[in-house]
mmCIF file of C-alpha atoms and ligand atoms in Angstrom:
data_model
loop_
_atom_site.group_PDB
_atom_site.id
_atom_site.type_symbol
_atom_site.label_atom_id
_atom_site.label_comp_id
_atom_site.label_asym_id
_atom_site.label_seq_id
_atom_site.Cartn_x
_atom_site.Cartn_y
_atom_site.Cartn_z
ATOM 1 C CA MET A 1 6.382 0.984 -43.822
ATOM 2 C CA SER A 2 8.910 3.654 -42.974
ATOM 3 C CA TYR A 3 12.572 2.864 -42.555
ATOM 4 C CA LEU A 4 12.170 3.555 -38.854
ATOM 5 C CA GLU A 5 10.094 0.421 -38.481
ATOM 6 C CA HIS A 6 13.098 -1.624 -39.509
ATOM 7 C CA GLU A 7 14.994 -0.477 -36.463
ATOM 8 C CA ASP A 8 14.776 -3.286 -33.961
ATOM 9 C CA HIS A 9 14.881 -1.614 -30.573
ATOM 10 C CA LYS A 10 15.601 -3.955 -27.714
ATOM 11 C CA THR A 11 15.126 -1.836 -24.618
ATOM 12 C CA HIS A 12 11.411 -2.513 -24.243
ATOM 13 C CA ARG A 13 11.753 -6.260 -24.122
ATOM 14 C CA VAL A 14 14.735 -6.519 -21.805
ATOM 15 C CA GLY A 15 12.587 -5.975 -18.666
ATOM 16 C CA TRP A 16 10.823 -9.284 -18.118
ATOM 17 C CA LEU A 17 13.663 -11.282 -19.625
ATOM 18 C CA ARG A 18 16.109 -9.621 -17.261
ATOM 19 C CA ALA A 19 13.937 -10.567 -14.261
ATOM 20 C CA ALA A 20 13.622 -14.175 -15.417
ATOM 21 C CA VAL A 21 17.342 -14.530 -16.187
ATOM 22 C CA MET A 22 18.253 -12.929 -12.856
ATOM 23 C CA GLY A 23 16.028 -15.360 -10.945
ATOM 24 C CA ALA A 24 17.474 -18.390 -12.729
ATOM 25 C CA ASN A 25 21.022 -17.044 -12.348
ATOM 26 C CA ASP A 26 20.571 -16.587 -8.605
ATOM 27 C CA GLY A 27 19.125 -20.087 -8.329
ATOM 28 C CA ILE A 28 22.079 -21.646 -10.128
ATOM 29 C CA VAL A 29 24.827 -19.635 -8.451
ATOM 30 C CA SER A 30 23.564 -19.800 -4.878
ATOM 31 C CA THR A 31 22.537 -23.472 -4.943
ATOM 32 C CA ALA A 32 25.662 -24.615 -6.806
ATOM 33 C CA SER A 33 27.873 -22.633 -4.428
ATOM 34 C CA LEU A 34 26.082 -24.055 -1.396
ATOM 35 C CA ILE A 35 26.401 -27.616 -2.716
ATOM 36 C CA ILE A 36 30.059 -27.182 -3.612
ATOM 37 C CA GLY A 37 30.821 -25.648 -0.207
ATOM 38 C CA VAL A 38 29.131 -28.462 1.699
ATOM 39 C CA ALA A 39 30.715 -31.101 -0.578
ATOM 40 C CA ALA A 40 34.181 -29.561 -0.156
ATOM 41 C CA ALA A 41 33.784 -29.936 3.613
ATOM 42 C CA GLY A 42 33.667 -33.707 3.062
ATOM 43 C CA SER A 43 29.956 -34.177 3.753
ATOM 44 C CA SER A 44 27.890 -37.219 2.791
ATOM 45 C CA GLN A 45 25.724 -37.100 -0.332
ATOM 46 C CA ASP A 46 22.573 -37.001 1.851
ATOM 47 C CA ALA A 47 23.846 -33.950 3.739
ATOM 48 C CA ILE A 48 24.743 -32.238 0.450
ATOM 49 C CA ILE A 49 21.256 -32.843 -0.964
ATOM 50 C CA VAL A 50 19.544 -31.637 2.231
ATOM 51 C CA ALA A 51 21.634 -28.465 2.153
ATOM 52 C CA GLY A 52 20.785 -27.974 -1.535
ATOM 53 C CA VAL A 53 17.024 -28.418 -1.016
ATOM 54 C CA ALA A 54 17.046 -26.108 2.023
ATOM 55 C CA GLY A 55 18.984 -23.539 -0.030
ATOM 56 C CA LEU A 56 16.451 -23.810 -2.860
ATOM 57 C CA VAL A 57 13.446 -23.261 -0.585
ATOM 58 C CA ALA A 58 15.076 -20.439 1.382
ATOM 59 C CA GLY A 59 16.324 -18.736 -1.771
ATOM 60 C CA ALA A 60 13.021 -18.989 -3.670
ATOM 61 C CA LEU A 61 11.072 -17.581 -0.698
ATOM 62 C CA SER A 62 13.504 -14.763 -0.078
ATOM 63 C CA MET A 63 13.495 -13.844 -3.790
ATOM 64 C CA ALA A 64 9.669 -13.822 -3.781
ATOM 65 C CA ALA A 65 9.453 -11.687 -0.644
ATOM 66 C CA GLY A 66 12.078 -9.248 -1.898
ATOM 67 C CA GLU A 67 10.401 -8.875 -5.276
ATOM 68 C CA TYR A 68 6.946 -8.452 -3.698
ATOM 69 C CA VAL A 69 8.133 -5.680 -1.396
ATOM 70 C CA SER A 70 10.118 -3.902 -4.097
ATOM 71 C CA VAL A 71 7.381 -3.975 -6.749
ATOM 72 C CA SER A 72 4.564 -2.971 -4.383
ATOM 73 C CA SER A 73 6.504 -0.120 -2.801
ATOM 74 C CA GLN A 74 7.439 1.137 -6.271
ATOM 75 C CA ALA A 75 3.740 1.058 -7.247
ATOM 76 C CA ASP A 76 2.764 2.869 -4.010
ATOM 77 C CA THR A 77 5.282 5.610 -4.709
ATOM 78 C CA GLU A 78 4.064 6.062 -8.292
ATOM 79 C CA LEU A 79 0.413 6.202 -7.240
ATOM 80 C CA ALA A 80 1.197 8.775 -4.543
ATOM 81 C CA ASP A 81 3.107 10.852 -7.115
ATOM 82 C CA LEU A 82 0.161 10.693 -9.530
ATOM 83 C CA LYS A 83 -2.243 11.843 -6.806
ATOM 84 C CA ILE A 84 -0.048 14.843 -5.968
ATOM 85 C CA GLU A 85 0.188 15.687 -9.665
ATOM 86 C CA ALA A 86 -3.590 15.412 -10.185
ATOM 87 C CA VAL A 87 -4.211 17.774 -7.260
ATOM 88 C CA ALA A 88 -1.664 20.265 -8.602
ATOM 89 C CA LEU A 89 -3.229 20.138 -12.087
ATOM 90 C CA GLU A 90 -6.623 20.880 -10.584
ATOM 91 C CA ALA A 91 -5.384 23.736 -8.405
ATOM 92 C CA TYR A 92 -2.781 25.419 -10.649
ATOM 93 C CA PRO A 93 -3.517 24.572 -14.288
ATOM 94 C CA GLU A 94 -1.632 27.580 -15.716
ATOM 95 C CA GLN A 95 1.495 27.063 -13.622
ATOM 96 C CA GLU A 96 1.452 23.389 -14.509
ATOM 97 C CA LYS A 97 1.226 24.195 -18.210
ATOM 98 C CA ALA A 98 4.135 26.629 -17.924
ATOM 99 C CA GLN A 99 6.144 23.995 -16.065
ATOM 100 C CA LEU A 100 5.521 21.431 -18.810
ATOM 101 C CA ALA A 101 6.390 23.948 -21.537
ATOM 102 C CA GLU A 102 9.655 24.696 -19.750
ATOM 103 C CA ILE A 103 10.512 20.985 -19.763
ATOM 104 C CA TYR A 104 10.022 20.857 -23.550
ATOM 105 C CA GLU A 105 12.013 24.058 -23.972
ATOM 106 C CA ASN A 106 14.879 22.507 -22.027
ATOM 107 C CA ARG A 107 14.714 19.534 -24.391
ATOM 108 C CA GLY A 108 15.324 21.841 -27.330
ATOM 109 C CA LEU A 109 11.993 23.240 -28.544
ATOM 110 C CA THR A 110 11.543 26.963 -29.143
ATOM 111 C CA PRO A 111 9.469 28.689 -26.411
ATOM 112 C CA GLU A 112 6.503 29.080 -28.793
ATOM 113 C CA LEU A 113 6.506 25.485 -29.935
ATOM 114 C CA ALA A 114 7.044 24.265 -26.343
ATOM 115 C CA LYS A 115 3.928 26.144 -25.267
ATOM 116 C CA MET A 116 1.946 24.693 -28.161
ATOM 117 C CA VAL A 117 3.058 21.147 -27.408
ATOM 118 C CA ALA A 118 2.287 21.538 -23.699
ATOM 119 C CA ASP A 119 -1.093 22.992 -24.548
ATOM 120 C CA GLN A 120 -2.116 20.223 -26.952
ATOM 121 C CA LEU A 121 -0.782 17.375 -24.837
ATOM 122 C CA MET A 122 -2.610 18.710 -21.792
ATOM 123 C CA GLN A 123 -5.839 18.994 -23.736
ATOM 124 C CA HIS A 124 -5.405 15.394 -24.786
ATOM 125 C CA ASN A 125 -4.551 14.039 -21.331
ATOM 126 C CA ALA A 126 -3.033 16.413 -18.799
ATOM 127 C CA LEU A 127 -2.174 13.865 -16.117
ATOM 128 C CA ASP A 128 -0.595 11.519 -18.652
ATOM 129 C CA ALA A 129 1.557 14.310 -20.115
ATOM 130 C CA HIS A 130 2.786 15.393 -16.680
ATOM 131 C CA ALA A 131 3.316 11.854 -15.445
ATOM 132 C CA ARG A 132 5.406 10.949 -18.493
ATOM 133 C CA ASP A 133 7.415 14.114 -19.058
ATOM 134 C CA GLU A 134 7.652 15.631 -15.588
ATOM 135 C CA ILE A 135 7.852 12.592 -13.284
ATOM 136 C CA GLY A 136 9.015 10.021 -15.840
ATOM 137 C CA ILE A 137 6.379 7.374 -15.069
ATOM 138 C CA SER A 138 3.293 6.046 -16.830
ATOM 139 C CA VAL A 139 -0.282 6.705 -15.730
ATOM 140 C CA ASN A 140 -1.102 3.052 -16.247
ATOM 141 C CA VAL A 141 0.613 1.734 -13.152
ATOM 142 C CA ASN A 142 0.121 -1.941 -13.792
ATOM 143 C CA ALA A 143 2.692 -3.266 -11.356
ATOM 144 C CA GLN A 144 1.781 -6.773 -10.238
ATOM 145 C CA PRO A 145 3.680 -7.583 -7.047
ATOM 146 C CA LEU A 146 2.246 -11.082 -6.684
ATOM 147 C CA GLN A 147 3.060 -11.996 -10.263
ATOM 148 C CA ALA A 148 6.576 -10.600 -9.891
ATOM 149 C CA ALA A 149 7.047 -12.579 -6.656
ATOM 150 C CA LEU A 150 5.864 -15.835 -8.259
ATOM 151 C CA THR A 151 8.024 -15.290 -11.341
ATOM 152 C CA SER A 152 11.168 -14.806 -9.234
ATOM 153 C CA ALA A 153 10.441 -17.797 -7.018
ATOM 154 C CA LEU A 154 9.722 -19.962 -10.059
ATOM 155 C CA THR A 155 12.763 -18.928 -12.095
ATOM 156 C CA PHE A 156 14.977 -19.297 -9.012
ATOM 157 C CA THR A 157 13.646 -22.848 -8.526
ATOM 158 C CA VAL A 158 14.241 -23.737 -12.179
ATOM 159 C CA GLY A 159 17.819 -22.472 -11.879
ATOM 160 C CA ALA A 160 18.420 -24.300 -8.588
ATOM 161 C CA ALA A 161 17.127 -27.574 -10.043
ATOM 162 C CA LEU A 162 20.233 -28.179 -12.170
ATOM 163 C CA PRO A 163 22.866 -28.188 -9.404
ATOM 164 C CA LEU A 164 20.467 -30.126 -7.177
ATOM 165 C CA LEU A 165 19.903 -32.858 -9.796
ATOM 166 C CA LEU A 166 23.649 -33.079 -10.385
ATOM 167 C CA ALA A 167 24.248 -33.416 -6.632
ATOM 168 C CA TRP A 168 21.692 -36.197 -6.595
ATOM 169 C CA PHE A 169 23.073 -38.251 -9.468
ATOM 170 C CA ALA A 170 26.797 -37.463 -9.695
ATOM 171 C CA PRO A 171 29.252 -39.751 -7.880
ATOM 172 C CA LEU A 172 30.290 -38.200 -4.543
ATOM 173 C CA ASP A 173 34.030 -38.105 -5.255
ATOM 174 C CA THR A 174 33.642 -36.025 -8.437
ATOM 175 C CA LEU A 175 30.444 -34.180 -7.461
ATOM 176 C CA ILE A 176 32.136 -30.791 -7.115
ATOM 177 C CA TYR A 177 33.442 -30.956 -10.709
ATOM 178 C CA TRP A 178 30.111 -32.051 -12.165
ATOM 179 C CA VAL A 179 28.236 -29.256 -10.408
ATOM 180 C CA GLY A 180 30.917 -26.663 -11.137
ATOM 181 C CA PHE A 181 31.339 -27.527 -14.813
ATOM 182 C CA PHE A 182 27.705 -27.836 -15.827
ATOM 183 C CA CYS A 183 26.526 -24.856 -13.792
ATOM 184 C CA ILE A 184 29.196 -22.523 -15.157
ATOM 185 C CA ALA A 185 28.447 -23.782 -18.693
ATOM 186 C CA LEU A 186 24.727 -23.116 -18.223
ATOM 187 C CA LEU A 187 25.411 -19.681 -16.739
ATOM 188 C CA ALA A 188 27.558 -18.792 -19.741
ATOM 189 C CA ILE A 189 24.870 -19.987 -22.181
ATOM 190 C CA MET A 190 22.191 -17.994 -20.369
ATOM 191 C CA GLY A 191 24.443 -14.944 -20.249
ATOM 192 C CA ALA A 192 24.923 -15.236 -24.006
ATOM 193 C CA ILE A 193 21.163 -15.587 -24.615
ATOM 194 C CA ALA A 194 20.397 -12.550 -22.445
ATOM 195 C CA ALA A 195 23.092 -10.574 -24.255
ATOM 196 C CA TYR A 196 21.695 -11.652 -27.631
ATOM 197 C CA ALA A 197 18.146 -10.622 -26.658
ATOM 198 C CA GLY A 198 19.499 -7.294 -25.435
ATOM 199 C CA GLY A 199 21.505 -6.748 -28.621
ATOM 200 C CA ALA A 200 24.841 -6.869 -26.767
ATOM 201 C CA SER A 201 27.979 -8.924 -27.390
ATOM 202 C CA LEU A 202 27.462 -12.679 -26.890
ATOM 203 C CA PHE A 203 30.955 -13.291 -25.580
ATOM 204 C CA LYS A 204 30.838 -10.422 -23.113
ATOM 205 C CA GLY A 205 27.472 -11.604 -21.781
ATOM 206 C CA ALA A 206 28.639 -15.196 -21.432
ATOM 207 C CA PHE A 207 31.917 -14.240 -19.811
ATOM 208 C CA ARG A 208 30.443 -11.789 -17.334
ATOM 209 C CA VAL A 209 27.887 -14.224 -15.938
ATOM 210 C CA GLY A 210 30.213 -17.222 -16.080
ATOM 211 C CA PHE A 211 33.021 -15.388 -14.338
ATOM 212 C CA TRP A 212 31.019 -14.229 -11.306
ATOM 213 C CA GLY A 213 29.371 -17.640 -10.994
ATOM 214 C CA ALA A 214 32.741 -19.380 -11.086
ATOM 215 C CA LEU A 215 34.118 -16.967 -8.502
ATOM 216 C CA ALA A 216 31.200 -17.614 -6.114
ATOM 217 C CA MET A 217 31.640 -21.384 -6.454
ATOM 218 C CA ALA A 218 35.411 -21.193 -5.999
ATOM 219 C CA LEU A 219 35.029 -19.098 -2.839
ATOM 220 C CA THR A 220 32.526 -21.448 -1.210
ATOM 221 C CA ALA A 221 34.753 -24.390 -2.168
ATOM 222 C CA VAL A 222 37.577 -22.688 -0.259
ATOM 223 C CA VAL A 223 35.286 -22.092 2.733
ATOM 224 C CA GLY A 224 34.243 -25.756 2.684
ATOM 225 C CA GLN A 225 37.878 -26.860 2.479
ATOM 226 C CA VAL A 226 38.777 -24.690 5.474
ATOM 227 C CA PHE A 227 35.994 -26.286 7.493
ATOM 228 C CA GLU A 228 37.024 -29.780 6.505
ATOM 229 C CA VAL A 229 40.570 -29.102 7.704
ATOM 230 C CA THR A 230 39.624 -27.395 10.971
ATOM 231 C CA VAL A 231 36.476 -29.269 12.084
HETATM 232 ZN ZN1 ZN B 1 3.068 18.918 -13.241
#
């Protein structure tokens, strides 16, 4: 085992975790804010719960749709790019090799070595070499829009469940504090976990997520208050 294997790089595993944490975060923040806003307007517990459930369903569906569109259009773009590249490789193999060599030269290789690297990589897999080093994508486009959509909807729902359960069981007169306190605490814990997984500072991660969540809830509480006074 070389010493390099002891280096624990985090970048490769932040992707899926980031998506899951973002879904749950959105679920907590948007549902908690909605519940707090409606509660601050002096609504009944039934009305608060209806608003919370409607917010959960709307949010989960909109997350799923957004993720589906974004992942599938990204995959379409990458596939189109790969097709263009494959045609170019077929039609202008020498120019393509020179182009790849130039990329390696710009990264610091000598012209001779750059040509050798381009030559060998293209013999191994020309499309893969160009996709990776020229376009910056992978040949194995394995984007799964449906899976991404389901993951977002599911993680959003899991996140939204906490404020909704609190709205269900907490006494009406202190409901805002229950929802606010536990949701901000959970956001901070999740922020810390995400920061830990990404190798970043725990406190920074917790504070960042907790702060924006608290701000969203405070703002909707103000909106609810305004409505209670004026309506
Ligand atoms: Zn190329």
